[in-house]
N, CA, C and O atoms as a Tinker XYZ file with bonds, in Angstrom:
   392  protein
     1  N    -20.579000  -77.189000  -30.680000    73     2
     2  CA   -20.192000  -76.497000  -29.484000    64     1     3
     3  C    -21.033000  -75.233000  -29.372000    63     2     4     5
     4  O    -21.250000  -74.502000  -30.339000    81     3
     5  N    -21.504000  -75.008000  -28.122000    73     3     6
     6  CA   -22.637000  -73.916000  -27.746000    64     5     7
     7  C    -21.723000  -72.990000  -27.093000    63     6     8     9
     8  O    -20.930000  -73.324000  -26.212000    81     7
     9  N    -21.936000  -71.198000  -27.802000    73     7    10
    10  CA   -21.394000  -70.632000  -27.393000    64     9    11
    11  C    -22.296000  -69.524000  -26.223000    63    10    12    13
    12  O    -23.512000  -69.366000  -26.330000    81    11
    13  N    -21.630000  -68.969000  -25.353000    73    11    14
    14  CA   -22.867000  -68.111000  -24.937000    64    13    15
    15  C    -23.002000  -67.055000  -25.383000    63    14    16    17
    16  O    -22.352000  -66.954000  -26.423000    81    15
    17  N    -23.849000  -65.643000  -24.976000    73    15    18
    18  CA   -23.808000  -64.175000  -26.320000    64    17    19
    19  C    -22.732000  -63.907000  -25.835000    63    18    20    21
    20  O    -22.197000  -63.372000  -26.806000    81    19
    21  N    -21.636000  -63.866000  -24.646000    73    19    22
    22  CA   -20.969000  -63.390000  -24.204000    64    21    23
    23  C    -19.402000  -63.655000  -25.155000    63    22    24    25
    24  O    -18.765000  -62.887000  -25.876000    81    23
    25  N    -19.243000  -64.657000  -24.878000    73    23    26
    26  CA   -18.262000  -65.655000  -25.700000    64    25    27
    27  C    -18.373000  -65.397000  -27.072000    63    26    28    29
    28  O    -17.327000  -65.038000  -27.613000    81    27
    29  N    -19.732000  -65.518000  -28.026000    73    27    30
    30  CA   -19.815000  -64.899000  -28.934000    64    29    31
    31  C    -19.579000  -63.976000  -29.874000    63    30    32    33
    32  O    -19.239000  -63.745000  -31.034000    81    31
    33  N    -20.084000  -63.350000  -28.328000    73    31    34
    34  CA   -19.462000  -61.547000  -28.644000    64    33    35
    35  C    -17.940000  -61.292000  -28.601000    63    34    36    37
    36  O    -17.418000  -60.515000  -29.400000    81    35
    37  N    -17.393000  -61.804000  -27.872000    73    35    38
    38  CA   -15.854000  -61.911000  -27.394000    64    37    39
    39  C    -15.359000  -62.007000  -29.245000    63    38    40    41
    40  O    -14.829000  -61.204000  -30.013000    81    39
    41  N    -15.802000  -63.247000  -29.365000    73    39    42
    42  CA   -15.000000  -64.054000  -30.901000    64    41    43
    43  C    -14.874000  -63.336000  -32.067000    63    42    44    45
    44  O    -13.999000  -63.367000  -32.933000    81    43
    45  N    -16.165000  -62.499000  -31.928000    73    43    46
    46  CA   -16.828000  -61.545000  -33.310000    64    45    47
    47  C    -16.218000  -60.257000  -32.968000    63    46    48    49
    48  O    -16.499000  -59.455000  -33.859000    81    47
    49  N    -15.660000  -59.841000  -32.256000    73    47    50
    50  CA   -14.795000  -58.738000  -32.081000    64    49    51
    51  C    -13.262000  -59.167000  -31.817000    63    50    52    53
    52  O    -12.389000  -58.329000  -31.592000    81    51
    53  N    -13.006000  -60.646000  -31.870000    73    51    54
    54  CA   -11.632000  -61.042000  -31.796000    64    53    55
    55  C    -11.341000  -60.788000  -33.591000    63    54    56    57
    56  O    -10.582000  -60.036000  -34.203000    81    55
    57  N    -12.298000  -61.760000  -34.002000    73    55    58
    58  CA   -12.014000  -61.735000  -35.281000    64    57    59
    59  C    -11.833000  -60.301000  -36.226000    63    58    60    61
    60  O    -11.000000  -60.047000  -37.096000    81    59
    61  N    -13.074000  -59.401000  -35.633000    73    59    62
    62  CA   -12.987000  -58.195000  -36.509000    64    61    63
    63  C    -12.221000  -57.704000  -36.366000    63    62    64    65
    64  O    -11.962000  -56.981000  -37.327000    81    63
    65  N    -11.250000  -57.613000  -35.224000    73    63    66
    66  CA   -10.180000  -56.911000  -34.514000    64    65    67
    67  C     -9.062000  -57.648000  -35.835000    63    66    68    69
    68  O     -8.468000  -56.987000  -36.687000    81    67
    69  N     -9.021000  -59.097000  -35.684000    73    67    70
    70  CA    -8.092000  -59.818000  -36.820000    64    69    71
    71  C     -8.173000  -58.863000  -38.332000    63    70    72    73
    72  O     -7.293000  -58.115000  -38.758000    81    71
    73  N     -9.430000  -59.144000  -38.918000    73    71    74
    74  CA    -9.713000  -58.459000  -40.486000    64    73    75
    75  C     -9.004000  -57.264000  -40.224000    63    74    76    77
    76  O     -8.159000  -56.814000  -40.997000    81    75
    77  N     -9.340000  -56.718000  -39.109000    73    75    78
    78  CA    -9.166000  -54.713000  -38.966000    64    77    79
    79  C     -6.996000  -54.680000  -39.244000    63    78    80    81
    80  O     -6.211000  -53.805000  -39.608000    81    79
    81  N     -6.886000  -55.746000  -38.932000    73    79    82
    82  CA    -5.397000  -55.608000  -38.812000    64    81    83
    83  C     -4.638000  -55.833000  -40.470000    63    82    84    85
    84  O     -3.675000  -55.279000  -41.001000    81    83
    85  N     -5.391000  -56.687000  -40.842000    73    83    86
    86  CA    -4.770000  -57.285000  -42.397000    64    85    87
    87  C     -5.534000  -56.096000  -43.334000    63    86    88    89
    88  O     -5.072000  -55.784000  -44.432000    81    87
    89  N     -6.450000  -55.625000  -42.917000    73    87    90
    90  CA    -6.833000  -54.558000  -43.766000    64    89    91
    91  C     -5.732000  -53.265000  -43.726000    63    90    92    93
    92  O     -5.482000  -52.732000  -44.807000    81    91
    93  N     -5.071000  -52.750000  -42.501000    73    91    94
    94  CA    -4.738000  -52.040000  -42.224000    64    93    95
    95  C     -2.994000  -51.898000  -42.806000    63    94    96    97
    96  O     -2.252000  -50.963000  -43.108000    81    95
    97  N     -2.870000  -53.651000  -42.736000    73    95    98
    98  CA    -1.271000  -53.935000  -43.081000    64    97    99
    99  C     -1.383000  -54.000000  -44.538000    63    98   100   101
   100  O     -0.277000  -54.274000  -45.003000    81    99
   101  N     -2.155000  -53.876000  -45.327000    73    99   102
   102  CA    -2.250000  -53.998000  -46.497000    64   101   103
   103  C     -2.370000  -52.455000  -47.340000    63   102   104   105
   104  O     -1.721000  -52.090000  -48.320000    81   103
   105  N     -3.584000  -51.615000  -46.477000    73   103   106
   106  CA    -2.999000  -50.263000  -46.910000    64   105   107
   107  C     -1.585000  -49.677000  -46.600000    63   106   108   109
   108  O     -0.914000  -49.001000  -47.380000    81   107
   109  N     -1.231000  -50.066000  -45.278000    73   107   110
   110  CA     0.121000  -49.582000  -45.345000    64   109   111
   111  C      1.180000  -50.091000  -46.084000    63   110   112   113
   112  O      2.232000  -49.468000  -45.941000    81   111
   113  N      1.207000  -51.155000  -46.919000    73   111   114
   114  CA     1.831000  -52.067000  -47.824000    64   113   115
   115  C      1.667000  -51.559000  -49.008000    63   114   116   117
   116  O      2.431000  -51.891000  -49.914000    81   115
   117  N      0.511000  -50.547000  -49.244000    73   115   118
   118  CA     0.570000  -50.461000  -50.575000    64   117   119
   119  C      0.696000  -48.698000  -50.716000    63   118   120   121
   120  O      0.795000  -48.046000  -51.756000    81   119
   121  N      0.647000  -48.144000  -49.125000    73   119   122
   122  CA     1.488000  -46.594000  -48.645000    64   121   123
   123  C      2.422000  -46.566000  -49.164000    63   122   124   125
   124  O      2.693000  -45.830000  -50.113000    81   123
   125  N      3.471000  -47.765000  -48.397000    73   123   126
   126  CA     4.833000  -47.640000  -48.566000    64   125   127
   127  C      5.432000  -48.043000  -50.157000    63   126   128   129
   128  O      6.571000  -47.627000  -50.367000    81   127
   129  N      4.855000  -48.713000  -51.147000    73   127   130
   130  CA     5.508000  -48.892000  -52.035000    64   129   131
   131  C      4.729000  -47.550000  -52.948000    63   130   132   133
   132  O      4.716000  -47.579000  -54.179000    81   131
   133  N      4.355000  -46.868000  -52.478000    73   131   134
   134  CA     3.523000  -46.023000  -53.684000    64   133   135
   135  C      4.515000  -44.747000  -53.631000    63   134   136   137
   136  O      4.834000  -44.171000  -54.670000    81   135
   137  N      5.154000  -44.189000  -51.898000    73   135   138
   138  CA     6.033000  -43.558000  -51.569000    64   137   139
   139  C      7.512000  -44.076000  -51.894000    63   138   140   141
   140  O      8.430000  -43.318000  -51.579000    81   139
   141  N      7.749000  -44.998000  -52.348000    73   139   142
   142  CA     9.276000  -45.433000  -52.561000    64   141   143
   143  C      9.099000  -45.427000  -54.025000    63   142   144   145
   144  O     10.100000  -45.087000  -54.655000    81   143
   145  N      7.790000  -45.802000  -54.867000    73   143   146
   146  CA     7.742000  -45.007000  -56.490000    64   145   147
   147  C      7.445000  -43.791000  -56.559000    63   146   148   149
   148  O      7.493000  -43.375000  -57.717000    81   147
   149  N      7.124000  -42.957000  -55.719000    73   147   150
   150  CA     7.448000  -41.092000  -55.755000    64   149   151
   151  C      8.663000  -40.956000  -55.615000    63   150   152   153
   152  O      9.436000  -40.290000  -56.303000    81   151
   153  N      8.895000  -41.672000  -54.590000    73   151   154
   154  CA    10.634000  -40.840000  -54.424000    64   153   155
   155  C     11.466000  -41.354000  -55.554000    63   154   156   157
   156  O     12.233000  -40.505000  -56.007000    81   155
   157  N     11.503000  -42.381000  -56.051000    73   155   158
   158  CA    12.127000  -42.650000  -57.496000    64   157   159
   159  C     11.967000  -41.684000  -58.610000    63   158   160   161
   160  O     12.915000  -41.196000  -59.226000    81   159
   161  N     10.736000  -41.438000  -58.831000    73   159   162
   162  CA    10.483000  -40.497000  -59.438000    64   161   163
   163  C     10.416000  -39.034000  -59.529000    63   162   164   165
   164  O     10.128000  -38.316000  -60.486000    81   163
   165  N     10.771000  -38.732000  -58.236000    73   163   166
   166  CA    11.346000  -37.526000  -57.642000    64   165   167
   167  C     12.837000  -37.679000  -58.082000    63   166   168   169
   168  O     13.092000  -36.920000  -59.017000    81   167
   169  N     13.643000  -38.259000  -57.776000    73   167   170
   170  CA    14.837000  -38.208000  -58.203000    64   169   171
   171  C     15.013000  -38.351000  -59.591000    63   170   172   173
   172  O     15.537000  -37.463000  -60.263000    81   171
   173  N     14.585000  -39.474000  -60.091000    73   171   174
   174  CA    14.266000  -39.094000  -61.722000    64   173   175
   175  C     14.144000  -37.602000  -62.149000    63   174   176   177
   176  O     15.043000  -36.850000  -62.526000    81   175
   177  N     13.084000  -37.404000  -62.030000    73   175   178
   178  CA    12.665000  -35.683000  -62.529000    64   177   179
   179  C     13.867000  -34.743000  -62.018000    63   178   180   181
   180  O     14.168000  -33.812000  -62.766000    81   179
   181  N     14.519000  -34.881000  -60.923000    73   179   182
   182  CA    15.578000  -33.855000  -60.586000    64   181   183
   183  C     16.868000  -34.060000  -61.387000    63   182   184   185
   184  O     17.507000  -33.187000  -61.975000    81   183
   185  N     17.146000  -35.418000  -61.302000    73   183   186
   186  CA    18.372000  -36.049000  -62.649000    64   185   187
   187  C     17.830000  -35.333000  -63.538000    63   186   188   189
   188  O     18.573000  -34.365000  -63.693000    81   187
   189  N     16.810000  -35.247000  -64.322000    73   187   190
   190  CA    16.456000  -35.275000  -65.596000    64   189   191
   191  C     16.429000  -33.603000  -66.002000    63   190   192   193
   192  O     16.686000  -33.218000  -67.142000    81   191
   193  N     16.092000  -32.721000  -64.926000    73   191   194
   194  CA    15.792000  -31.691000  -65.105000    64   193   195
   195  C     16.897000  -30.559000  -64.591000    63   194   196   197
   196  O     16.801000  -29.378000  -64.921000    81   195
   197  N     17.938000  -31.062000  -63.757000    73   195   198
   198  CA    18.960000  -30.473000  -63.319000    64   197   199
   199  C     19.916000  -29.801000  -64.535000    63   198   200   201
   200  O     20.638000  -28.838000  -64.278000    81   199
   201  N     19.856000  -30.399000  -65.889000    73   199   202
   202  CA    20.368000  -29.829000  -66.847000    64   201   203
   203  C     22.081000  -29.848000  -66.980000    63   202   204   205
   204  O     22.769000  -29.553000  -67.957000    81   203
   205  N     22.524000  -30.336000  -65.534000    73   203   206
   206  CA    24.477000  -29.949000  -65.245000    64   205   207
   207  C     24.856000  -31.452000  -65.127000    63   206   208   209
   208  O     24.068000  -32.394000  -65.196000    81   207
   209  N     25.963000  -31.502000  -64.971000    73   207   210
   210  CA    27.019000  -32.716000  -64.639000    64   209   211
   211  C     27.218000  -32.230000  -62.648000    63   210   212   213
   212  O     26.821000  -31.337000  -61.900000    81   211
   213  N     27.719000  -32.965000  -62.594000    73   211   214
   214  CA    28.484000  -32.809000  -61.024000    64   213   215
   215  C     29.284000  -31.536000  -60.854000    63   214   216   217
   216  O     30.476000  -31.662000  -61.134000    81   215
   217  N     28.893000  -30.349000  -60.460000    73   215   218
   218  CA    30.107000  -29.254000  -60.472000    64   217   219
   219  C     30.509000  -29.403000  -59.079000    63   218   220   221
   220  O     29.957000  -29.979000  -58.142000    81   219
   221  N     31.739000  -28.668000  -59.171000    73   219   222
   222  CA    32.683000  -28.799000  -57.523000    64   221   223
   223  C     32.138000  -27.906000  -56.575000    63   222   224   225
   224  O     32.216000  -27.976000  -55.348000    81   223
   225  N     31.394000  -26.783000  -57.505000    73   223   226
   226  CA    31.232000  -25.418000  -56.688000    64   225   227
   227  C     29.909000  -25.580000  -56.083000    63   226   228   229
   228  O     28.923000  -25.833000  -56.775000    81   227
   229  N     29.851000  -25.426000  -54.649000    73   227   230
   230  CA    27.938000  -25.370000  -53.812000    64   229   231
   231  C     27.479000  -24.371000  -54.519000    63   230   232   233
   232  O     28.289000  -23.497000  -54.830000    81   231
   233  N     26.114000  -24.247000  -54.939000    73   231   234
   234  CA    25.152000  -23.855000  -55.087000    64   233   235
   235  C     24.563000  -23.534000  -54.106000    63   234   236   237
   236  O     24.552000  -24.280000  -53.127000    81   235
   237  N     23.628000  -21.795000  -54.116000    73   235   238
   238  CA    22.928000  -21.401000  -53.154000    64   237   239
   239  C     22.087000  -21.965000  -52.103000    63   238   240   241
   240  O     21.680000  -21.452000  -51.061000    81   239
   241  N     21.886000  -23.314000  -52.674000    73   239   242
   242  CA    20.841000  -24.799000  -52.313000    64   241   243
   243  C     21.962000  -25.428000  -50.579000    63   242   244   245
   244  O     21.652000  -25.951000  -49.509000    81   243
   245  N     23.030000  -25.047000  -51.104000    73   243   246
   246  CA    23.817000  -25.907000  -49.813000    64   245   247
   247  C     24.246000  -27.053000  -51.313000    63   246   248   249
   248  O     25.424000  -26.870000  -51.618000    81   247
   249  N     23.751000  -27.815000  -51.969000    73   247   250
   250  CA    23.759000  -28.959000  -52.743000    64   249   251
   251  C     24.655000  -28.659000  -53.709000    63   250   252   253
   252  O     24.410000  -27.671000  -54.402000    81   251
   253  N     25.895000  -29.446000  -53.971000    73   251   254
   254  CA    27.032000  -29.392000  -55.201000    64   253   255
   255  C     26.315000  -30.636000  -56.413000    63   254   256   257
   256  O     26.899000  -30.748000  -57.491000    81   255
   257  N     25.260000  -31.368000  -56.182000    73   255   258
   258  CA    25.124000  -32.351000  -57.082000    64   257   259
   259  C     24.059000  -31.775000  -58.383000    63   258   260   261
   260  O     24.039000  -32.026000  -59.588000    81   259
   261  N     23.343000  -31.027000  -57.642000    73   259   262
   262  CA    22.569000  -30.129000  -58.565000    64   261   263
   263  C     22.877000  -28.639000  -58.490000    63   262   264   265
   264  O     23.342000  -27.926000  -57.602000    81   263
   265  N     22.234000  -28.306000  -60.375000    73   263   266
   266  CA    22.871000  -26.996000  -60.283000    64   265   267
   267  C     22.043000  -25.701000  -59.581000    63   266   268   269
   268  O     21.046000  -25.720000  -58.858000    81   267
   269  N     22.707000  -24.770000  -59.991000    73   267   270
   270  CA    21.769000  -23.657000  -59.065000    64   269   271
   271  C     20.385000  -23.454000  -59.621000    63   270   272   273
   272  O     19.427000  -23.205000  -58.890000    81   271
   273  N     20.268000  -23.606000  -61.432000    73   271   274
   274  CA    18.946000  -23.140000  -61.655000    64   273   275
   275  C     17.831000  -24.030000  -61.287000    63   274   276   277
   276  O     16.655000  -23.812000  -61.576000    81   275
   277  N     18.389000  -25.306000  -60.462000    73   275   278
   278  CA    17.175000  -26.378000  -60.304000    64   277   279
   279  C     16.194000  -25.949000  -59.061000    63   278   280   281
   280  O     15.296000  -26.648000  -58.590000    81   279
   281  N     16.606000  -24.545000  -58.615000    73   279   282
   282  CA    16.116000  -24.309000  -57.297000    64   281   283
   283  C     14.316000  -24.289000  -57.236000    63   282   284   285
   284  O     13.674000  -24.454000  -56.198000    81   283
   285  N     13.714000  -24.046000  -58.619000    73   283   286
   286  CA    12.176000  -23.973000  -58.648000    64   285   287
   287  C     12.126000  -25.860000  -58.469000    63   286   288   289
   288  O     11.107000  -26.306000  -57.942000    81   287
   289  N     13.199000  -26.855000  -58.904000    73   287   290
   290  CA    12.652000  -27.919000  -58.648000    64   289   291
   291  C     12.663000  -28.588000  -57.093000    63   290   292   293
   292  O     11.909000  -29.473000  -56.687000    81   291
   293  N     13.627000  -27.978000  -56.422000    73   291   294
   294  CA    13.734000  -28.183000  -55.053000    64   293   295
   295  C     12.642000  -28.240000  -54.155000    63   294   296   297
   296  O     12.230000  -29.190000  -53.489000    81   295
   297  N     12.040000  -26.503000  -54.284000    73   295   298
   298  CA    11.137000  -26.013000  -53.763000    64   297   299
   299  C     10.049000  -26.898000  -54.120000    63   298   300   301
   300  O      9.470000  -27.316000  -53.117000    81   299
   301  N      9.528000  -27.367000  -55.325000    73   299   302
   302  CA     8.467000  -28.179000  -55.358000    64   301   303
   303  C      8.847000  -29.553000  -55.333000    63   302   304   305
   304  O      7.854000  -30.236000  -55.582000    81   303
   305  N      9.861000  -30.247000  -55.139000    73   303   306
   306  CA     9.633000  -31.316000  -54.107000    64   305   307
   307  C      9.501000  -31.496000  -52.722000    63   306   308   309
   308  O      9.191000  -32.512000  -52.101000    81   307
   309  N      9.887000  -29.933000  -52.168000    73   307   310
   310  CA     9.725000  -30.246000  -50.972000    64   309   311
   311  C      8.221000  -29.834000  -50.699000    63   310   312   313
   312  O      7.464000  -30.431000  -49.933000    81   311
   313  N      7.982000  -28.967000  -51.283000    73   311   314
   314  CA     6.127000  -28.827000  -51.030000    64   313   315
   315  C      5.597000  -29.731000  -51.687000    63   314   316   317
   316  O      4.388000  -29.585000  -51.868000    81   315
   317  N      6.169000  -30.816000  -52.208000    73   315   318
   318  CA     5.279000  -32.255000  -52.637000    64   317   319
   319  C      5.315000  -32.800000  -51.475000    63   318   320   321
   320  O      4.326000  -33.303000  -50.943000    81   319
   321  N      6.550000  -32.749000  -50.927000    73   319   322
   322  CA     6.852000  -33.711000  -49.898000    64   321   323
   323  C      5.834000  -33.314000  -48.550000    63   322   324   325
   324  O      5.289000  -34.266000  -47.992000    81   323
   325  N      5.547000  -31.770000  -47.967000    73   323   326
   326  CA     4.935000  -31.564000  -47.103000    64   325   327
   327  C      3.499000  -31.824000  -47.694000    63   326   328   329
   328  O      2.750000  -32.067000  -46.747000    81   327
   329  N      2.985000  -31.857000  -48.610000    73   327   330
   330  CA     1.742000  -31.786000  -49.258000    64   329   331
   331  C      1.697000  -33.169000  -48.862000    63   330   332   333
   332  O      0.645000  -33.393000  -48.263000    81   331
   333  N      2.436000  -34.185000  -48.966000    73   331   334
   334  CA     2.350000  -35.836000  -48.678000    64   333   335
   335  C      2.250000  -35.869000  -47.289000    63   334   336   337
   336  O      1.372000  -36.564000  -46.777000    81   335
   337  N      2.706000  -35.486000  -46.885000    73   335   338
   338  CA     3.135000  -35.393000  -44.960000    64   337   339
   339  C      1.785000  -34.897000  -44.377000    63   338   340   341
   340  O      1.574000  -35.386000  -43.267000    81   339
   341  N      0.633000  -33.907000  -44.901000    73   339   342
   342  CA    -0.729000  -33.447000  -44.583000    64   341   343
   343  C     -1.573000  -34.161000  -44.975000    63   342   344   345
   344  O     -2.476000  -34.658000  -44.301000    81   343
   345  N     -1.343000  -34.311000  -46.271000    73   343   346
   346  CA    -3.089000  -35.404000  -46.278000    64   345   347
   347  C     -2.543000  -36.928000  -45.607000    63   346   348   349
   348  O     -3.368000  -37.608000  -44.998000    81   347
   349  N     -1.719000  -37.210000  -45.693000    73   347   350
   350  CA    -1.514000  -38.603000  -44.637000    64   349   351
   351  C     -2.069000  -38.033000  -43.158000    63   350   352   353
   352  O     -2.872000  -38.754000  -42.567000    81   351
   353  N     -1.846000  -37.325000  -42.813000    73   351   354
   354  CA    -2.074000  -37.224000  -41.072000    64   353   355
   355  C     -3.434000  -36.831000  -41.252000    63   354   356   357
   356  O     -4.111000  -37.197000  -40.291000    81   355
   357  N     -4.217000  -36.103000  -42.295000    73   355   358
   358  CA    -5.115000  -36.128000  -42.234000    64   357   359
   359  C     -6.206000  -37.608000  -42.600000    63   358   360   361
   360  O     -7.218000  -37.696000  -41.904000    81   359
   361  N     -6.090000  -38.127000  -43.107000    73   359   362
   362  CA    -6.377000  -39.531000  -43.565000    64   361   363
   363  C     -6.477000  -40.122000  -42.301000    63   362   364   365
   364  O     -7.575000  -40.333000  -41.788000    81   363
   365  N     -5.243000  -40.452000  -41.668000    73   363   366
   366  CA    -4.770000  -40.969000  -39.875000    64   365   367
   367  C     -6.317000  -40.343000  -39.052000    63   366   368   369
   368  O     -7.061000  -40.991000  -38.316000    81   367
   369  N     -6.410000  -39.346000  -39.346000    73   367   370
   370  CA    -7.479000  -38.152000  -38.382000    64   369   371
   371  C     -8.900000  -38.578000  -38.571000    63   370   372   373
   372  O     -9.861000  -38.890000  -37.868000    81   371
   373  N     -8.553000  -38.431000  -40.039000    73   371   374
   374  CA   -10.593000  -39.174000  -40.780000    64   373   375
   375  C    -10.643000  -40.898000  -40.605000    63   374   376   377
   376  O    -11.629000  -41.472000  -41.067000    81   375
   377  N     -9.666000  -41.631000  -39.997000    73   375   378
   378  CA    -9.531000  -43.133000  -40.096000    64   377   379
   379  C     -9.896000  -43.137000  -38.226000    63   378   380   381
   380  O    -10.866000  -43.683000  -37.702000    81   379
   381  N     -9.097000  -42.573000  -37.711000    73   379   382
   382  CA    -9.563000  -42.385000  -36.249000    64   381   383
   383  C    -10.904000  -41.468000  -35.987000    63   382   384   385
   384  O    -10.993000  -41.208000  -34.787000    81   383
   385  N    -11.466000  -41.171000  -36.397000    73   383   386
   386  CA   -13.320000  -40.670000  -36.332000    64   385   387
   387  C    -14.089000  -41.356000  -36.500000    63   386   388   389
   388  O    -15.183000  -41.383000  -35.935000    81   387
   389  N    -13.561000  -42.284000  -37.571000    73   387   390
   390  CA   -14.739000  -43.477000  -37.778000    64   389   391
   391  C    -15.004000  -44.479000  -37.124000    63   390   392
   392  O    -15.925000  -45.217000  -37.472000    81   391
């Protein structure tokens, strides 16, 4: 079967358009499980490092499950967490330039 350049061209950008998609579902496949083993391990490290049992009384945190001195661990999960939240959008930024 004879194609013309037109048709050609059509197919070879159908297809790349195809690859571009399984490439894309595959980094995000391997985004999302890399972020659901941080956050495991975020909670790990806060179990592990919280040092208390369950007290009744809130802590300065708002949080009764952890104690008050875990507050240096708070703070650096949540600037892990925004630190994750920037280079992703930046990544998004350098993936849309190319």
């Amino acid at each position: 079967m004879k194609y013309s350049k037109e048709d050609a061209l059509k197919e070879i950008k159908r297809r790349a358009g195809i690859i571009r998609q399984k490439h894309d579902r595959k980094v995000t496949n391997i985004l999302t499980t890399t972020a659901g083993f941080t956050l495991i391990a975020l909670f790990a490290v806060i179990g592990i490092f919280s040092g208390s049992a369950i007290s009744a009384t809130p802590s300065a945190y708002g949080a009764f499950i952890i104690s008050a001195e875990s507050g240096g661990y708070v703070l650096t999960a949540v600037l892990g967490f925004v630190l994750g939240i920037v280079v992703t959008l930046l990544v998004k930024q350098l993936k849309k330039k190319k």
